[in-house]
Amino acid sequence: MHRCFVPQAGYDSVMSTVKKLLHTRYRVDDLERTVKFYREVLGLAELRRHKSSRGSELVFMKAPESEETVELCHYPASGPVKVQADLTHLAFEVDSLEEFGKHLTAHGYSYSDGPHLRPDGGGIAFVDAPEGYEIELIQKPMAMGL
């Protein structure tokens, strides 16, 4: 059950639920290879990197038009990363699945599924990142002419 705080007269309003998504973490075995994929293939910018107090190497990356970041985490002490099929994925918007497919090919990658285009011009496709995490690419439908 979802509960919402309703302020009483005379009391300050206090938010008792989360405000917004800040980042999503993906643990990886090969941090530099994964950072290169996110930077060169997906076009994300590296914002910062640092080592956590428990020894994790962290790199925060961001898509050009997003507020949320992706945190890539290298933490060998927890053992090798084993990504299960259909466990999780990140979804990014692209202008054209066809053009992005050409970009993937130029970087030695290809779609693992799709592209699947709809009559309205929208569609989806998937590519596997180096650690096996699935990346969904979404092409928005074409705007209808006036």
Coordinates of N, CA, C and O in Angstrom, one line a residue:
M1 N 0.8 -1.2 0.0 CA 0.0 0.0 0.0 C 0.9 1.2 0.0 O 1.8 1.3 0.7
H2 N 0.6 2.2 -0.8 CA 1.3 3.5 -0.9 C 0.7 4.5 0.0 O -0.5 4.7 -0.1
R3 N 1.5 5.1 0.8 CA 0.9 6.1 1.7 C 1.6 7.5 1.4 O 2.8 7.5 1.2
C4 N 0.8 8.5 1.3 CA 1.2 9.8 1.0 C 1.1 10.7 2.2 O 0.0 10.6 2.9
F5 N 2.0 11.5 2.5 CA 1.9 12.4 3.6 C 1.1 13.6 3.3 O 1.3 14.3 2.3
V6 N 0.0 13.9 4.0 CA -0.8 15.0 3.8 C -0.6 16.0 5.0 O -0.9 15.6 6.1
P7 N -0.1 17.1 4.7 CA 0.2 18.0 5.8 C -1.0 18.6 6.5 O -2.0 18.8 5.8
Q8 N -1.0 18.7 7.8 CA -2.1 19.3 8.5 C -1.8 20.8 8.6 O -0.7 21.3 8.5
A9 N -2.9 21.6 8.8 CA -2.8 23.0 8.8 C -1.8 23.4 10.0 O -1.8 22.8 11.0
G10 N -0.8 24.3 9.6 CA 0.1 24.7 10.6 C 1.4 23.9 10.7 O 2.3 24.2 11.3
Y11 N 1.5 22.8 9.9 CA 2.7 22.0 9.9 C 3.4 22.2 8.5 O 2.7 22.3 7.5
D12 N 4.7 22.1 8.6 CA 5.5 22.2 7.3 C 5.3 20.9 6.5 O 5.2 19.8 7.1
S13 N 5.2 21.0 5.2 CA 5.1 19.8 4.4 C 6.5 19.1 4.4 O 7.5 19.7 4.1
V14 N 6.5 17.8 4.6 CA 7.7 17.0 4.6 C 7.5 15.9 3.6 O 6.6 15.1 3.8
M15 N 8.4 15.7 2.7 CA 8.3 14.6 1.7 C 8.8 13.4 2.4 O 10.0 13.3 2.9
S16 N 8.0 12.3 2.5 CA 8.4 11.1 3.2 C 8.7 10.0 2.2 O 9.0 8.9 2.6
T17 N 8.7 10.3 0.9 CA 9.0 9.2 -0.1 C 10.2 9.7 -0.9 O 10.6 10.9 -0.8
V18 N 10.8 8.9 -1.7 CA 11.9 9.3 -2.5 C 11.5 10.4 -3.5 O 10.3 10.6 -3.8
K19 N 12.5 11.2 -3.9 CA 12.3 12.4 -4.7 C 12.5 12.1 -6.2 O 11.7 12.4 -7.1
K20 N 13.7 11.5 -6.5 CA 14.0 11.2 -7.9 C 15.1 10.1 -8.0 O 15.9 10.0 -7.1
L21 N 15.2 9.5 -9.1 CA 16.2 8.5 -9.4 C 17.5 9.2 -9.7 O 17.5 10.1 -10.6
L22 N 18.6 8.9 -9.0 CA 19.9 9.6 -9.2 C 20.8 8.8 -10.1 O 21.5 9.3 -11.0
H23 N 21.0 7.5 -9.8 CA 21.8 6.6 -10.6 C 21.5 5.2 -10.4 O 20.8 4.8 -9.5
T24 N 22.0 4.4 -11.4 CA 21.8 2.9 -11.4 C 23.2 2.3 -11.4 O 24.0 2.8 -12.2
R25 N 23.5 1.3 -10.6 CA 24.8 0.7 -10.5 C 24.8 -0.6 -11.3 O 23.8 -1.4 -11.2
Y26 N 25.8 -0.8 -12.1 CA 26.1 -2.1 -12.7 C 27.5 -2.5 -12.4 O 28.5 -1.7 -12.6
R27 N 27.7 -3.7 -11.7 CA 29.0 -4.2 -11.4 C 29.6 -4.9 -12.6 O 28.9 -5.6 -13.3
V28 N 30.9 -4.6 -12.8 CA 31.5 -5.2 -14.0 C 32.9 -5.8 -13.6 O 33.5 -5.4 -12.6
D29 N 33.4 -6.7 -14.4 CA 34.7 -7.3 -14.2 C 35.8 -6.4 -14.9 O 36.9 -6.2 -14.3
D30 N 35.5 -5.9 -16.1 CA 36.5 -5.2 -16.9 C 36.1 -3.7 -17.0 O 35.3 -3.3 -17.9
L31 N 36.5 -2.9 -16.0 CA 36.0 -1.5 -15.9 C 36.3 -0.7 -17.1 O 35.5 0.0 -17.7
E32 N 37.6 -0.8 -17.6 CA 38.0 0.1 -18.7 C 37.3 -0.3 -20.0 O 37.0 0.6 -20.8
R33 N 37.2 -1.6 -20.2 CA 36.5 -2.0 -21.5 C 35.0 -1.6 -21.5 O 34.5 -1.1 -22.5
T34 N 34.4 -1.6 -20.3 CA 33.0 -1.2 -20.2 C 32.9 0.3 -20.3 O 32.0 0.8 -21.0
V35 N 33.8 1.0 -19.7 CA 33.7 2.5 -19.8 C 33.9 2.9 -21.3 O 33.2 3.8 -21.8
K36 N 34.8 2.2 -22.0 CA 35.1 2.5 -23.4 C 33.8 2.3 -24.2 O 33.4 3.1 -25.1
F37 N 33.1 1.2 -23.9 CA 31.8 0.9 -24.6 C 30.8 2.0 -24.4 O 30.2 2.5 -25.3
Y38 N 30.6 2.3 -23.1 CA 29.6 3.3 -22.8 C 30.0 4.7 -23.4 O 29.1 5.5 -23.8
R39 N 31.3 5.0 -23.4 CA 31.7 6.3 -23.9 C 31.7 6.3 -25.5 O 31.1 7.2 -26.1
E40 N 32.4 5.3 -26.1 CA 32.5 5.4 -27.6 C 31.3 4.8 -28.3 O 31.1 5.3 -29.4
V41 N 30.7 3.8 -27.8 CA 29.6 3.2 -28.6 C 28.2 3.9 -28.2 O 27.5 4.3 -29.1
L42 N 28.0 4.1 -26.9 CA 26.7 4.7 -26.5 C 26.8 6.3 -26.5 O 25.8 6.9 -26.6
G43 N 28.0 6.8 -26.4 CA 28.1 8.3 -26.3 C 27.9 8.9 -25.0 O 27.7 10.1 -24.9
L44 N 28.0 8.1 -23.9 CA 27.9 8.7 -22.6 C 29.2 9.4 -22.2 O 30.3 9.1 -22.6
A45 N 29.0 10.4 -21.3 CA 30.2 11.2 -20.8 C 30.6 10.7 -19.5 O 29.7 10.3 -18.7
E46 N 31.9 10.5 -19.2 CA 32.4 10.2 -17.9 C 32.4 11.4 -17.0 O 33.0 12.4 -17.4
L47 N 31.6 11.4 -16.0 CA 31.5 12.6 -15.1 C 32.6 12.6 -14.0 O 33.1 13.6 -13.7
R48 N 32.8 11.4 -13.4 CA 33.7 11.3 -12.3 C 34.1 9.8 -12.0 O 33.3 9.0 -12.4
R49 N 35.2 9.7 -11.4 CA 35.6 8.3 -10.9 C 36.3 8.5 -9.6 O 36.9 9.4 -9.3
H50 N 36.1 7.5 -8.7 CA 36.7 7.4 -7.5 C 36.7 6.0 -6.9 O 36.0 5.1 -7.4
K51 N 37.4 5.8 -5.8 CA 37.4 4.6 -5.1 C 36.6 4.7 -3.8 O 36.7 5.7 -3.1
S52 N 35.7 3.8 -3.6 CA 34.8 3.8 -2.4 C 35.7 3.4 -1.2 O 36.7 2.8 -1.3
S53 N 35.1 3.6 0.0 CA 35.7 3.3 1.3 C 36.0 1.7 1.4 O 36.9 1.3 2.1
R54 N 35.2 0.9 0.7 CA 35.4 -0.5 0.8 C 36.2 -1.1 -0.4 O 36.4 -2.3 -0.5
G55 N 36.7 -0.2 -1.2 CA 37.6 -0.6 -2.3 C 37.1 -0.7 -3.7 O 37.8 -1.1 -4.6
S56 N 35.8 -0.4 -3.9 CA 35.2 -0.5 -5.2 C 35.7 0.7 -6.1 O 35.9 1.8 -5.6
E57 N 36.0 0.4 -7.3 CA 36.4 1.5 -8.3 C 35.1 1.8 -9.0 O 34.4 1.0 -9.5
L58 N 34.7 3.1 -8.9 CA 33.4 3.6 -9.4 C 33.6 4.6 -10.5 O 34.5 5.5 -10.4
V59 N 32.9 4.5 -11.6 CA 32.9 5.5 -12.7 C 31.4 5.8 -12.9 O 30.6 5.0 -13.1
F60 N 31.1 7.1 -12.9 CA 29.8 7.6 -13.2 C 29.7 8.2 -14.6 O 30.5 9.0 -14.9
M61 N 28.7 7.8 -15.3 CA 28.6 8.2 -16.7 C 27.1 8.7 -17.0 O 26.2 8.2 -16.3
K62 N 27.0 9.6 -17.9 CA 25.7 10.2 -18.2 C 25.4 10.4 -19.7 O 26.3 10.8 -20.4
A63 N 24.2 10.1 -20.1 CA 23.8 10.4 -21.4 C 23.6 11.9 -21.6 O 23.2 12.5 -20.6
P64 N 23.8 12.4 -22.8 CA 23.7 13.9 -23.0 C 22.4 14.6 -22.5 O 22.5 15.7 -22.0
E65 N 21.3 13.9 -22.6 CA 20.0 14.6 -22.3 C 19.4 14.1 -21.0 O 18.2 14.3 -20.8
S66 N 20.1 13.3 -20.2 CA 19.6 12.7 -19.0 C 20.1 13.4 -17.8 O 21.2 13.9 -17.8
E67 N 19.4 13.3 -16.7 CA 19.8 13.8 -15.4 C 20.5 12.6 -14.6 O 21.4 12.7 -13.9
E68 N 19.9 11.4 -14.8 CA 20.3 10.2 -14.1 C 21.7 9.8 -14.6 O 22.0 9.9 -15.8
T69 N 22.5 9.1 -13.8 CA 23.7 8.6 -14.2 C 23.8 7.1 -14.1 O 22.9 6.5 -13.4
V70 N 24.7 6.5 -14.8 CA 25.0 5.0 -14.7 C 26.3 4.9 -13.9 O 27.3 5.6 -14.3
E71 N 26.3 4.2 -12.8 CA 27.5 3.9 -12.0 C 28.0 2.6 -12.4 O 27.4 1.5 -12.1
L72 N 29.2 2.6 -12.9 CA 29.9 1.3 -13.2 C 30.8 1.0 -12.1 O 31.6 1.9 -11.6
C73 N 30.7 -0.2 -11.5 CA 31.5 -0.6 -10.3 C 32.3 -1.8 -10.6 O 31.8 -2.8 -11.0
H74 N 33.6 -1.6 -10.2 CA 34.5 -2.8 -10.3 C 34.9 -3.1 -8.9 O 35.5 -2.3 -8.1
Y75 N 34.5 -4.3 -8.4 CA 34.7 -4.8 -7.1 C 35.1 -6.3 -7.1 O 34.3 -7.1 -6.8
P76 N 36.4 -6.5 -7.4 CA 36.8 -7.9 -7.5 C 36.6 -8.8 -6.3 O 36.4 -10.0 -6.4
A77 N 36.6 -8.2 -5.1 CA 36.4 -9.0 -3.8 C 35.1 -9.7 -3.8 O 34.9 -10.7 -3.0
S78 N 34.1 -9.3 -4.6 CA 32.8 -9.9 -4.6 C 32.7 -11.1 -5.6 O 31.6 -11.6 -5.7
G79 N 33.8 -11.4 -6.3 CA 33.7 -12.5 -7.2 C 33.4 -12.0 -8.6 O 33.0 -10.8 -8.8
P80 N 33.5 -12.9 -9.6 CA 33.2 -12.5 -11.0 C 31.7 -12.2 -11.2 O 30.8 -12.7 -10.5
V81 N 31.5 -11.3 -12.1 CA 30.1 -10.9 -12.5 C 29.5 -12.0 -13.4 O 30.1 -12.5 -14.3
K82 N 28.3 -12.4 -13.0 CA 27.5 -13.4 -13.8 C 26.2 -12.8 -14.1 O 25.3 -12.8 -13.3
V83 N 26.0 -12.2 -15.3 CA 24.8 -11.6 -15.8 C 23.9 -12.6 -16.3 O 24.2 -13.3 -17.3
Q84 N 22.7 -12.8 -15.7 CA 21.7 -13.7 -16.2 C 20.9 -13.1 -17.3 O 20.7 -11.9 -17.4
A85 N 20.5 -14.0 -18.2 CA 19.7 -13.5 -19.3 C 18.4 -12.9 -18.8 O 17.8 -13.3 -17.9
D86 N 18.1 -11.7 -19.4 CA 16.9 -11.0 -19.2 C 16.8 -10.5 -17.7 O 15.7 -10.3 -17.2
L87 N 17.9 -10.3 -17.0 CA 17.9 -9.9 -15.6 C 17.6 -8.4 -15.5 O 16.7 -8.0 -14.7
T88 N 18.2 -7.6 -16.3 CA 18.0 -6.2 -16.2 C 18.5 -5.6 -17.5 O 19.3 -6.2 -18.3
H89 N 18.1 -4.3 -17.8 CA 18.7 -3.6 -18.9 C 18.5 -2.1 -18.7 O 17.7 -1.7 -17.9
L90 N 19.4 -1.4 -19.5 CA 19.2 0.1 -19.5 C 18.6 0.4 -20.9 O 18.9 -0.3 -21.9
A91 N 17.8 1.4 -20.9 CA 17.1 1.8 -22.2 C 17.5 3.3 -22.5 O 17.4 4.1 -21.7
F92 N 17.9 3.5 -23.8 CA 18.3 4.8 -24.2 C 17.6 5.1 -25.5 O 17.3 4.3 -26.4
E93 N 17.2 6.4 -25.7 CA 16.6 6.9 -26.9 C 17.6 7.2 -27.9 O 18.7 7.7 -27.6
V94 N 17.3 6.8 -29.2 CA 18.2 7.2 -30.3 C 17.3 7.8 -31.4 O 16.1 7.6 -31.4
D95 N 17.9 8.6 -32.2 CA 17.2 9.2 -33.3 C 16.8 8.2 -34.4 O 15.7 8.3 -34.9
S96 N 17.7 7.3 -34.7 CA 17.4 6.3 -35.8 C 18.1 5.0 -35.4 O 19.3 4.9 -35.3
L97 N 17.3 3.9 -35.4 CA 17.9 2.6 -35.1 C 18.7 2.2 -36.3 O 19.7 1.5 -36.1
E98 N 18.4 2.6 -37.5 CA 19.2 2.2 -38.7 C 20.6 2.9 -38.6 O 21.6 2.2 -38.8
E99 N 20.6 4.1 -38.3 CA 21.9 4.8 -38.2 C 22.7 4.4 -37.0 O 23.9 4.2 -37.1
F100 N 22.0 4.1 -35.9 CA 22.7 3.6 -34.7 C 23.3 2.2 -35.0 O 24.4 1.8 -34.6
G101 N 22.6 1.4 -35.8 CA 23.1 0.1 -36.2 C 24.4 0.2 -37.0 O 25.3 -0.6 -36.8
K102 N 24.5 1.2 -37.9 CA 25.7 1.4 -38.6 C 26.8 1.8 -37.7 O 28.0 1.4 -37.8
H103 N 26.5 2.7 -36.7 CA 27.5 3.1 -35.7 C 28.0 1.9 -34.9 O 29.2 1.8 -34.7
L104 N 27.1 1.0 -34.5 CA 27.5 -0.2 -33.8 C 28.5 -1.0 -34.6 O 29.5 -1.5 -34.2
T105 N 28.2 -1.3 -35.9 CA 29.0 -2.0 -36.8 C 30.4 -1.4 -36.9 O 31.4 -2.1 -36.9
A106 N 30.5 -0.1 -37.0 CA 31.8 0.6 -37.1 C 32.6 0.4 -35.8 O 33.8 0.5 -35.9
H107 N 32.0 0.0 -34.7 CA 32.7 -0.2 -33.5 C 32.8 -1.7 -33.2 O 33.2 -2.1 -32.1
G108 N 32.4 -2.6 -34.1 CA 32.6 -4.0 -33.9 C 31.5 -4.7 -33.2 O 31.6 -5.8 -32.7
Y109 N 30.3 -4.0 -33.1 CA 29.2 -4.6 -32.4 C 28.0 -4.7 -33.4 O 28.0 -4.1 -34.5
S110 N 27.0 -5.5 -33.0 CA 25.8 -5.6 -33.8 C 24.6 -5.7 -32.8 O 24.8 -6.1 -31.6
Y111 N 23.4 -5.5 -33.3 CA 22.2 -5.7 -32.5 C 22.1 -7.2 -32.2 O 22.4 -8.1 -33.0
S112 N 21.8 -7.5 -30.9 CA 21.5 -8.9 -30.5 C 20.1 -9.3 -30.7 O 19.8 -10.4 -30.8
D113 N 19.2 -8.2 -30.9 CA 17.8 -8.5 -31.2 C 17.3 -7.2 -31.9 O 17.5 -6.1 -31.4
G114 N 16.6 -7.4 -33.0 CA 16.0 -6.3 -33.7 C 17.0 -5.7 -34.8 O 18.0 -6.3 -35.1
P115 N 16.6 -4.6 -35.3 CA 15.6 -3.7 -34.8 C 14.2 -4.2 -35.2 O 14.0 -4.8 -36.2
H116 N 13.2 -3.8 -34.4 CA 11.8 -4.1 -34.6 C 11.1 -2.8 -34.8 O 10.9 -2.0 -33.8
L117 N 10.7 -2.4 -36.0 CA 10.1 -1.1 -36.3 C 8.6 -1.3 -36.4 O 8.1 -2.3 -36.9
R118 N 7.9 -0.3 -36.0 CA 6.4 -0.2 -36.1 C 6.0 0.7 -37.2 O 6.8 1.5 -37.7
P119 N 4.8 0.6 -37.7 CA 4.3 1.4 -38.8 C 4.4 2.9 -38.5 O 4.5 3.7 -39.4
D120 N 4.3 3.3 -37.2 CA 4.4 4.7 -36.8 C 5.8 5.3 -36.8 O 6.0 6.4 -36.5
G121 N 6.8 4.4 -37.2 CA 8.2 4.9 -37.2 C 8.9 4.6 -35.9 O 10.2 4.8 -35.9
G122 N 8.3 4.2 -34.9 CA 9.0 3.9 -33.6 C 9.5 2.5 -33.7 O 9.2 1.7 -34.5
G123 N 10.3 2.1 -32.7 CA 10.8 0.8 -32.6 C 11.9 0.6 -31.6 O 12.3 1.5 -30.9
I124 N 12.3 -0.7 -31.4 CA 13.3 -1.0 -30.4 C 14.3 -2.0 -31.0 O 14.0 -2.7 -32.0
A125 N 15.5 -2.0 -30.4 CA 16.5 -3.0 -30.7 C 17.4 -3.1 -29.4 O 17.3 -2.3 -28.5
F126 N 18.2 -4.2 -29.4 CA 19.0 -4.4 -28.3 C 20.4 -4.7 -28.7 O 20.7 -5.3 -29.8
V127 N 21.4 -4.4 -27.8 CA 22.8 -4.7 -28.0 C 23.3 -5.1 -26.6 O 22.9 -4.6 -25.6
D128 N 24.2 -6.1 -26.6 CA 24.8 -6.5 -25.4 C 26.1 -5.8 -25.1 O 27.0 -5.7 -25.9
A129 N 26.2 -5.2 -23.9 CA 27.4 -4.5 -23.4 C 28.4 -5.5 -23.1 O 28.1 -6.7 -23.0
P130 N 29.7 -5.1 -23.0 CA 30.8 -6.1 -22.8 C 30.6 -7.1 -21.7 O 30.9 -8.3 -21.8
E131 N 29.9 -6.8 -20.5 CA 29.7 -7.7 -19.5 C 28.5 -8.6 -19.7 O 28.2 -9.5 -18.8
G132 N 27.7 -8.4 -20.7 CA 26.5 -9.1 -21.0 C 25.3 -8.4 -20.6 O 24.2 -9.0 -20.8
Y133 N 25.4 -7.2 -20.0 CA 24.2 -6.5 -19.7 C 23.5 -6.0 -21.0 O 24.2 -5.6 -21.9
E134 N 22.2 -6.1 -21.1 CA 21.5 -5.8 -22.3 C 21.2 -4.3 -22.3 O 20.9 -3.7 -21.3
I135 N 21.4 -3.7 -23.4 CA 21.1 -2.2 -23.7 C 20.0 -2.2 -24.7 O 20.1 -2.7 -25.8
E136 N 18.9 -1.5 -24.3 CA 17.8 -1.3 -25.2 C 17.9 0.0 -25.9 O 18.1 1.0 -25.2
L137 N 17.7 0.1 -27.2 CA 17.7 1.3 -27.9 C 16.3 1.6 -28.4 O 15.6 0.7 -29.0
I138 N 15.7 2.8 -28.2 CA 14.4 3.1 -28.5 C 14.3 4.2 -29.5 O 14.9 5.3 -29.2
Q139 N 13.7 4.0 -30.6 CA 13.4 5.1 -31.6 C 12.0 5.5 -31.4 O 11.1 4.7 -31.5
K140 N 11.8 6.8 -31.1 CA 10.4 7.3 -30.9 C 9.7 7.4 -32.2 O 10.3 7.5 -33.3
P141 N 8.3 7.3 -32.2 CA 7.5 7.4 -33.4 C 7.7 8.7 -34.1 O 8.1 9.7 -33.4
M142 N 7.5 8.8 -35.4 CA 7.6 10.0 -36.1 C 6.5 10.9 -35.7 O 5.4 10.5 -35.5
A143 N 6.7 12.2 -35.6 CA 5.7 13.2 -35.3 C 4.8 13.3 -36.5 O 5.2 13.3 -37.7
M144 N 3.5 13.4 -36.3 CA 2.5 13.5 -37.3 C 2.5 14.9 -37.9 O 2.6 15.9 -37.1
G145 N 2.5 15.0 -39.2 CA 2.5 16.3 -39.8 C 1.1 17.0 -39.6 O 0.1 16.4 -39.4
L146 N 1.2 18.4 -39.6 CA -0.1 19.1 -39.3 C -0.8 19.3 -40.6 O -0.4 19.5 -41.6

